CSV table of C-alpha atoms in Angstrom, one decimal:
chain,number,residue,atom,x,y,z
H,1,MET,CA,38.8,129.1,71.2
H,2,GLY,CA,41.5,130.0,68.7
H,3,GLY,CA,42.8,132.9,70.2
H,4,THR,CA,43.1,131.2,73.8
H,5,GLY,CA,44.8,128.4,71.9
H,6,SER,CA,47.6,130.4,70.7
H,7,CYS,CA,48.1,132.4,74.4
H,8,VAL,CA,48.1,129.1,76.2
H,9,ARG,CA,50.5,127.9,73.7
H,10,LYS,CA,52.5,131.4,73.3
H,11,THR,CA,52.7,130.9,77.3
H,12,GLY,CA,53.9,127.9,77.8
H,13,LEU,CA,56.7,128.4,74.7
H,14,GLU,CA,57.7,131.7,76.5
H,15,ALA,CA,57.9,129.4,80.0
H,16,LEU,CA,60.1,126.6,78.3
H,17,CYS,CA,62.5,128.9,76.6
H,18,SER,CA,62.4,132.3,78.3
H,19,GLY,CA,62.3,131.8,81.5
H,20,ARG,CA,63.4,128.8,82.0
H,21,GLY,CA,66.1,128.6,79.5
H,22,THR,CA,67.9,124.8,79.8
H,23,PRO,CA,66.6,122.9,82.5
H,24,GLU,CA,68.7,122.3,85.2
H,25,PHE,CA,71.3,119.3,85.6
H,26,LEU,CA,70.2,116.8,87.6
H,27,ALA,CA,72.5,114.2,88.2
H,28,PRO,CA,71.1,110.1,87.4
H,29,ASN,CA,73.6,108.7,89.7
H,30,THR,CA,72.7,109.8,93.0
H,31,GLU,CA,73.9,106.9,95.1
H,32,ASN,CA,78.0,105.2,96.0
H,33,VAL,CA,78.8,109.6,94.9
H,34,THR,CA,82.3,110.0,96.0
H,35,TYR,CA,82.8,113.1,93.6
H,36,ASP,CA,80.5,116.1,93.0
H,37,PHE,CA,81.3,119.7,91.4
H,38,ASP,CA,78.6,122.0,91.0
H,39,TYR,CA,80.1,125.3,89.2
H,40,ASN,CA,76.7,127.6,91.0
H,41,THR,CA,78.3,126.3,94.7
H,42,ALA,CA,82.3,125.5,94.2
H,43,ARG,CA,83.3,128.4,95.3
H,44,GLY,CA,85.1,129.9,92.6
H,45,GLU,CA,87.6,126.5,92.3
H,46,ILE,CA,87.4,123.0,91.4
H,47,LYS,CA,89.3,119.9,93.3
H,48,LEU,CA,91.6,117.6,91.0
H,49,ALA,CA,93.3,114.5,92.4
H,50,ASN,CA,96.9,115.3,91.0
H,51,SER,CA,97.0,118.9,90.7
H,52,THR,CA,96.2,122.3,92.2
H,53,GLU,CA,92.8,123.4,92.9
H,54,GLY,CA,91.7,125.7,89.1
H,55,PRO,CA,89.9,128.6,89.2
H,56,LEU,CA,86.6,128.4,87.6
H,57,ALA,CA,85.3,131.5,85.1
H,58,ALA,CA,81.4,132.9,84.8
H,59,ASN,CA,80.4,129.4,82.7
H,60,GLY,CA,82.7,126.6,85.0
H,61,PHE,CA,86.0,125.0,85.0
H,62,LEU,CA,87.3,126.1,81.8
H,63,LEU,CA,89.0,123.2,79.6
H,64,THR,CA,90.7,125.0,77.2
H,65,ALA,CA,93.4,127.4,78.8
H,66,HIS,CA,95.2,124.4,79.6
H,67,ARG,CA,96.3,123.4,76.1
H,68,ASN,CA,98.1,124.9,73.9
H,69,GLY,CA,99.1,122.0,71.1
H,70,ARG,CA,103.1,121.8,72.8
H,71,GLY,CA,104.5,118.6,74.7
H,72,PRO,CA,102.1,115.6,76.2
H,73,GLN,CA,98.1,116.6,76.8
H,74,LYS,CA,97.5,117.4,80.3
H,75,PHE,CA,94.7,114.4,82.3
H,76,PRO,CA,94.2,115.8,85.6
H,77,THR,CA,93.4,113.3,87.6
H,78,VAL,CA,89.5,113.4,88.8
H,79,ARG,CA,89.4,110.2,91.4
H,80,GLU,CA,91.4,107.0,91.9
H,81,CYS,CA,89.1,104.1,92.7
H,82,PRO,CA,90.4,101.9,95.8
H,83,LEU,CA,89.2,98.9,94.0
H,84,ASN,CA,90.5,97.4,90.8
H,85,ALA,CA,88.1,98.1,87.1
H,86,GLY,CA,86.9,94.7,87.1
H,87,ASN,CA,84.9,94.9,90.3
H,88,THR,CA,83.6,98.0,89.9
H,89,CYS,CA,80.7,99.9,88.3
H,90,VAL,CA,81.5,103.6,87.7
H,91,ARG,CA,78.7,106.2,86.4
H,92,VAL,CA,79.9,109.3,85.5
H,93,SER,CA,77.4,111.7,83.9
H,94,GLY,CA,78.0,115.9,83.9
H,95,ARG,CA,77.1,118.7,81.8
H,96,ILE,CA,79.4,121.2,79.3
H,97,LEU,CA,78.9,124.4,77.4
H,98,VAL,CA,80.6,125.5,73.7
H,99,GLN,CA,80.1,127.7,72.6
H,100,CYS,CA,81.6,129.0,68.5
H,101,GLU,CA,81.6,132.6,68.1
H,102,ASP,CA,83.5,131.9,64.8
H,103,MET,CA,81.6,133.1,61.9
H,104,MET,CA,83.9,130.0,59.6
H,105,VAL,CA,86.3,127.8,60.1
H,106,PRO,CA,90.0,128.6,59.3
H,107,ASN,CA,91.2,127.0,56.2
H,108,ARG,CA,93.5,123.3,56.3
H,109,ALA,CA,96.7,125.5,55.7
H,110,THR,CA,96.0,127.6,59.3
H,111,LEU,CA,95.0,125.2,61.2
H,112,SER,CA,97.7,123.1,63.5
H,113,PRO,CA,99.1,120.0,62.7
H,114,THR,CA,98.0,118.1,65.5
H,115,VAL,CA,94.7,118.7,63.9
H,116,VAL,CA,94.0,115.0,61.6
H,117,GLY,CA,90.9,114.9,59.3
H,118,GLN,CA,89.9,118.7,60.2
H,119,SER,CA,88.6,117.9,63.3
H,120,ALA,CA,89.0,118.6,67.5
H,121,CYS,CA,88.0,117.1,70.9
H,122,ALA,CA,85.6,119.3,72.3
H,123,LEU,CA,85.1,116.7,75.8
H,124,ARG,CA,87.3,113.5,76.7
H,125,ILE,CA,86.7,111.4,80.1
H,126,CYS,CA,89.4,108.1,80.5
H,127,THR,CA,88.1,105.1,82.9
H,128,ARG,CA,90.3,102.4,83.4
H,129,GLY,CA,93.0,105.0,84.3
H,130,ARG,CA,96.9,103.4,83.4
H,131,PRO,CA,99.4,106.5,83.9
H,132,ILE,CA,102.2,105.8,81.8
H,133,PHE,CA,105.6,107.5,82.7
H,134,GLU,CA,108.9,108.0,81.0
H,135,SER,CA,112.2,108.8,82.8
H,136,VAL,CA,115.4,109.7,81.5
H,137,ARG,CA,118.4,109.4,83.7
H,138,THR,CA,121.7,111.0,83.9
H,139,ARG,CA,124.5,111.5,85.8
H,140,THR,CA,123.4,113.3,88.8
H,141,PHE,CA,119.4,113.6,88.5
H,142,THR,CA,117.0,111.4,87.0
H,143,HIS,CA,113.7,113.1,84.9
H,144,THR,CA,110.4,111.0,84.6
H,145,ALA,CA,107.4,112.5,82.7
H,146,HIS,CA,103.6,111.5,82.5
H,147,MET,CA,103.7,110.6,78.8
H,148,VAL,CA,100.0,109.3,78.5
H,149,THR,CA,96.9,107.9,80.2
H,150,SER,CA,95.9,104.5,79.4
H,151,GLY,CA,92.8,103.6,79.6
H,152,VAL,CA,88.8,103.6,77.9
H,153,PHE,CA,87.9,107.3,76.5
H,154,PHE,CA,84.6,108.8,75.9
H,155,THR,CA,85.3,111.6,73.6
H,156,LEU,CA,83.1,114.6,71.9
H,157,HIS,CA,84.8,115.8,68.8
H,158,ILE,CA,83.5,118.6,66.5
H,159,GLU,CA,84.3,117.6,62.5
H,160,LYS,CA,84.6,120.2,59.5
H,161,ALA,CA,82.2,119.1,56.8
H,162,HIS,CA,81.5,120.2,53.4
H,163,GLU,CA,78.3,120.7,55.0
H,164,GLY,CA,79.1,122.2,58.2
H,165,LEU,CA,80.1,120.9,61.6
H,166,PHE,CA,79.4,117.5,62.7
H,167,LEU,CA,79.0,116.3,66.2
H,168,ASN,CA,80.8,112.9,66.4
H,169,PRO,CA,80.8,111.3,69.6
H,170,ARG,CA,83.6,108.5,70.2
H,171,LEU,CA,84.4,105.3,72.5
H,172,LEU,CA,88.3,104.6,71.8
H,173,LEU,CA,90.6,102.7,74.0
H,174,VAL,CA,94.1,104.7,74.1
H,175,LEU,CA,97.1,102.1,74.3
H,176,GLU,CA,100.2,102.4,76.5
H,177,SER,CA,102.2,103.5,73.4
H,178,GLY,CA,99.8,106.6,73.1
H,179,ASP,CA,97.7,104.5,70.1
H,180,GLU,CA,93.9,105.2,69.6
H,181,VAL,CA,91.4,102.0,68.5
H,182,GLN,CA,88.1,103.6,67.9
H,183,LEU,CA,85.1,100.7,69.2
H,184,VAL,CA,82.3,102.7,68.2
H,185,ASP,CA,81.5,106.6,67.1
H,186,ASP,CA,78.1,108.7,65.8
H,187,ARG,CA,78.0,111.5,64.4
H,188,LEU,CA,75.4,114.1,64.6
H,189,GLY,CA,74.8,117.4,62.2
H,190,PRO,CA,74.8,119.1,60.2
H,191,LEU,CA,75.3,122.6,62.3
H,192,HIS,CA,76.1,126.3,61.3
H,193,LEU,CA,78.6,129.0,62.8
H,194,PRO,CA,78.3,130.4,65.2
H,195,LEU,CA,77.2,127.9,66.9
H,196,SER,CA,76.2,127.6,71.0
H,197,PHE,CA,75.0,124.4,72.8
H,198,TYR,CA,75.1,122.4,75.6
H,199,THR,CA,75.6,118.8,76.5
H,200,ASP,CA,74.8,116.6,78.8
H,201,PHE,CA,76.3,112.9,79.3
H,202,SER,CA,76.4,109.6,81.3
H,203,ILE,CA,78.7,107.4,81.6
H,204,LEU,CA,78.9,104.1,82.3
H,205,ASP,CA,81.6,101.7,82.7
H,206,ASP,CA,79.9,98.1,84.5
H,207,GLY,CA,82.3,95.4,86.1
H,208,GLY,CA,85.4,96.3,83.3
H,209,ARG,CA,83.5,95.1,80.4
H,210,ASN,CA,80.5,96.3,79.5
H,211,LEU,CA,80.7,100.4,78.4
H,212,GLN,CA,78.0,103.1,77.6
H,213,MET,CA,77.5,106.6,76.4
H,214,ASP,CA,74.7,108.7,76.8
H,215,LEU,CA,74.7,112.0,75.1
H,216,ILE,CA,71.8,114.9,75.1
H,217,PHE,CA,72.6,118.1,73.0
H,218,ARG,CA,70.5,121.4,73.0
H,219,ILE,CA,71.7,123.8,70.7
H,220,PHE,CA,70.7,127.3,70.9
H,221,PRO,CA,69.6,129.5,67.7
H,222,SER,CA,72.1,131.0,65.5
H,223,SER,CA,70.4,134.5,66.1
H,224,GLU,CA,71.0,133.9,69.8
H,225,SER,CA,74.6,133.0,70.2
H,226,ASN,CA,76.1,135.8,70.8
H,227,GLY,CA,73.4,137.0,73.0
H,228,ASP,CA,71.7,135.0,76.3
H,229,LYS,CA,73.1,131.8,76.7
H,230,GLY,CA,70.0,130.5,78.5
H,231,ALA,CA,66.9,131.9,76.6
H,232,ALA,CA,65.8,131.9,73.1
H,233,SER,CA,63.1,134.0,71.4
H,234,ALA,CA,59.3,133.7,72.0
H,235,ASP,CA,58.1,136.1,69.0
H,236,ASP,CA,59.3,134.0,66.6
H,237,GLY,CA,58.6,130.6,67.9
H,238,ALA,CA,62.6,129.8,67.9
H,239,GLY,CA,63.6,127.3,70.4
H,240,LEU,CA,66.1,125.0,71.7
H,241,LYS,CA,67.0,122.4,69.3
H,242,THR,CA,67.8,118.7,71.0
H,243,LEU,CA,69.9,115.7,69.5
H,244,ARG,CA,70.4,112.7,71.5
H,245,THR,CA,72.8,109.8,70.9
H,246,CYS,CA,73.5,106.4,72.9
H,247,LEU,CA,76.9,104.3,72.1
H,248,GLN,CA,77.4,100.7,73.6
H,249,GLU,CA,80.2,98.5,73.8
H,250,TYR,CA,82.4,95.7,75.7
H,251,THR,CA,85.9,95.6,76.2
H,252,THR,CA,88.4,94.1,79.0
H,253,TYR,CA,91.2,96.2,78.3
H,254,ASN,CA,92.6,97.5,81.3
H,255,SER,CA,89.9,95.5,83.4
H,256,GLN,CA,92.7,94.3,85.4
H,257,VAL,CA,94.3,97.5,87.0
H,258,GLN,CA,94.3,97.9,90.6
H,259,SER,CA,93.3,101.7,91.0
H,260,PRO,CA,92.7,102.9,87.9
H,261,CYS,CA,91.8,106.3,87.7
H,262,ILE,CA,89.1,108.9,86.2
H,263,SER,CA,91.0,111.9,84.0
H,264,LEU,CA,89.1,114.4,82.3
H,265,ALA,CA,91.5,115.4,79.8
H,266,PHE,CA,91.6,119.4,78.4
H,267,SER,CA,89.9,120.3,75.1
H,268,ASP,CA,91.6,121.0,72.3
H,269,LEU,CA,89.3,122.6,70.8
H,270,PRO,CA,90.5,125.8,69.8
H,271,MET,CA,93.4,124.6,67.3
H,272,LEU,CA,90.0,124.1,65.1
H,273,LEU,CA,87.7,127.1,66.2
H,274,PRO,CA,90.4,130.2,67.4
H,275,SER,CA,87.3,131.7,69.3
H,276,SER,CA,85.9,128.7,70.7
H,277,SER,CA,85.2,127.5,74.5
H,278,VAL,CA,84.0,124.6,76.7
H,279,HIS,CA,83.6,125.0,80.1
H,280,LEU,CA,82.6,122.4,82.4
H,281,GLN,CA,79.6,122.8,84.5
H,282,ASN,CA,78.6,119.6,86.8
H,283,LEU,CA,80.3,116.7,87.0
H,284,VAL,CA,79.2,113.6,89.5
H,285,VAL,CA,80.9,110.2,89.6
H,286,SER,CA,79.5,107.2,91.6
H,287,GLU,CA,81.2,104.1,92.3
H,288,ASP,CA,79.3,100.7,92.8
H,289,PRO,CA,80.7,97.2,93.8
H,290,VAL,CA,79.5,95.0,91.1
H,291,PRO,CA,77.4,91.8,93.1
H,292,GLY,CA,78.4,88.6,92.6
H,293,LEU,CA,82.3,89.6,92.3
H,294,PRO,CA,84.7,89.2,95.6
H,295,ARG,CA,86.7,91.8,96.6
H,296,PRO,CA,90.3,91.5,96.0
H,297,PRO,CA,91.8,91.3,98.9
H,298,PRO,CA,94.4,93.4,100.4
H,299,ALA,CA,98.3,92.6,99.0
H,300,ALA,CA,100.1,91.8,102.5
H,301,SER,CA,97.4,88.7,102.8
H,302,VAL,CA,97.6,87.4,99.6
H,303,THR,CA,101.5,87.3,100.2
H,304,ALA,CA,100.8,85.0,103.5
H,305,ALA,CA,98.3,82.9,102.0
H,306,GLN,CA,101.0,81.9,99.5
H,307,GLY,CA,103.4,81.5,101.7
H,308,PRO,CA,107.2,82.5,101.3
H,309,ALA,CA,109.2,82.5,98.2
H,310,THR,CA,110.2,79.6,96.9
H,311,THR,CA,114.9,79.6,96.7
H,312,ALA,CA,117.0,76.9,95.3
H,313,SER,CA,117.7,75.8,98.7
H,314,SER,CA,114.5,75.5,99.4
H,315,MET,CA,113.0,73.0,96.4
H,316,PRO,CA,112.8,69.5,97.5
H,317,SER,CA,114.8,67.0,96.7
H,318,HIS,CA,116.2,64.8,93.4
H,319,ARG,CA,114.6,62.2,95.2
H,320,SER,CA,111.3,63.3,95.8
H,321,ILE,CA,110.7,64.8,91.9
H,322,SER,CA,112.6,62.3,90.1
H,323,THR,CA,111.8,59.5,88.7
H,324,ALA,CA,114.1,56.5,87.8
H,325,ALA,CA,113.3,54.6,84.8
H,326,PRO,CA,112.0,51.3,85.2
H,327,SER,CA,113.3,48.2,84.3
H,328,PRO,CA,112.3,46.6,80.9
H,329,PRO,CA,110.1,43.7,81.3
H,330,GLU,CA,112.0,40.2,79.9
H,331,SER,CA,109.9,39.8,76.9
H,332,SER,CA,111.0,42.7,75.2
H,333,ARG,CA,115.2,42.2,76.3
H,334,ALA,CA,116.1,40.4,73.3
H,335,GLY,CA,115.0,42.7,71.1
H,336,GLY,CA,116.7,46.2,69.6
H,337,ASN,CA,114.1,48.2,70.4
H,338,ALA,CA,114.0,47.7,74.4
H,339,THR,CA,117.6,48.3,74.4
H,340,SER,CA,116.6,52.2,72.7
H,341,SER,CA,114.1,52.7,75.0
H,342,THR,CA,115.7,52.1,78.1
H,343,ARG,CA,118.4,54.2,77.3
H,344,THR,CA,116.1,56.8,76.6
H,345,SER,CA,114.3,56.5,79.7
H,346,ALA,CA,117.8,56.5,81.8
H,347,VAL,CA,118.9,59.7,79.9
H,348,THR,CA,115.7,61.7,80.8
H,349,ALA,CA,116.1,60.2,84.9
H,350,GLU,CA,119.4,61.2,84.8
H,351,THR,CA,118.2,65.1,83.4
H,352,GLU,CA,115.6,65.1,86.1
H,353,ARG,CA,118.3,63.9,88.9
H,354,VAL,CA,121.1,66.8,87.9
H,355,GLU,CA,118.2,69.6,87.3
H,356,THR,CA,117.2,69.0,90.1
H,357,ALA,CA,119.6,68.1,92.6
H,358,ASP,CA,120.7,70.8,95.8
H,359,PRO,CA,123.0,73.3,94.6
H,360,ASP,CA,124.8,73.2,97.6
H,361,ALA,CA,125.9,69.3,96.8
H,362,ALA,CA,126.7,70.9,92.8
H,363,ALA,CA,129.5,73.0,94.6
H,364,GLY,CA,130.9,70.5,96.6
H,365,ALA,CA,131.5,66.2,95.8
H,366,PRO,CA,130.5,65.2,92.4
H,367,LEU,CA,126.6,63.2,92.4
H,368,ALA,CA,126.2,59.6,92.6
H,369,PRO,CA,124.3,58.1,90.0
H,370,ALA,CA,121.1,57.2,91.0
H,371,SER,CA,119.9,53.9,91.8
H,372,GLY,CA,117.3,53.1,89.2
H,373,ALA,CA,119.9,54.9,87.0
H,374,THR,CA,122.7,52.7,87.0
H,375,ALA,CA,120.7,49.4,86.9
H,376,SER,CA,119.0,50.3,83.9
H,377,LEU,CA,122.3,51.8,82.6
H,378,ALA,CA,123.5,48.3,83.3
H,379,ALA,CA,120.8,46.2,81.9
H,380,ALA,CA,121.4,47.8,78.8
H,381,PRO,CA,124.5,46.4,77.5
H,382,SER,CA,123.1,42.6,78.8
H,383,ALA,CA,119.8,43.5,76.7
H,384,ALA,CA,122.7,44.0,73.7
H,385,GLY,CA,124.2,40.9,74.1
H,386,ASN,CA,121.3,38.8,74.6
């Protein structure tokens, strides 16, 4: 029985590690899919909303080829949602392959100054995105540039520490000024170079409020990192090391944005590890209307419901909104407080009459005082005399 059991265990390990390698990606969001990318069936290209179709490499769409540390970071738009962020439940799932063939991390002196805290970003996905542009006008030309994308970002950073490398997923906000506000993060590790791993991610942005990111890391043994990335040695029992984490937070930032965009930023991991690469292999986006919330009406219907814009000529006359000061009662005319109260009410009524007068009449003949205000002013001296 012991020999048979060992054969069964060995066969099962071979089937798991050598035969299958990493399992096939199965997207958790299969309904109301609005964008679907699979590098095995993409015919050598990836379609993006605001840029040309990008070519594919052997392992997928290379996210590290378009980032050199100069100028603003590029944010290719994957999808523009037709509803506003508060009325949409957005789900984004996919897989990336990260390969770090460096044997050691360079010293801080050799790193780019843009790499802060000895870390670099491998994955960066934005929801509720709002592009921010800036323009410079000359005498004959106006130059407009996309400076930053404001929104909610789901990111995966790789940090360098004395113990090794750490996986650092984060949820953060990017403001219109470009400043980042971190909401929540996690730290997994340490890991050692050379390093190669798959990352399966599932992102949820529910109704412009609730956020969640699930991550599964399948890390290959170091002895296999320079060989076949889809198989491990079955003789020594070495298999894939699996790490999991889940981040949750809530925020209403940019929930009012109409037609928010879903963007995929390029990776700057080679600025920390020069020989590293990040390939996007799968990306699935689905959008569901939030139940119980009415869909926003089109802009034309909103304008029609509000009616024509209010102008000075269409404002109501002073007779309909100004209020004349009431005459003081007989019992209060004998005191000085009655005089002060009457004068204050008369001035208030006169101010309202002047502010709400018809501008056409104001441009012509002088306005006659309101009847109520005249009676109040006439009554003030007699009250004082009494």
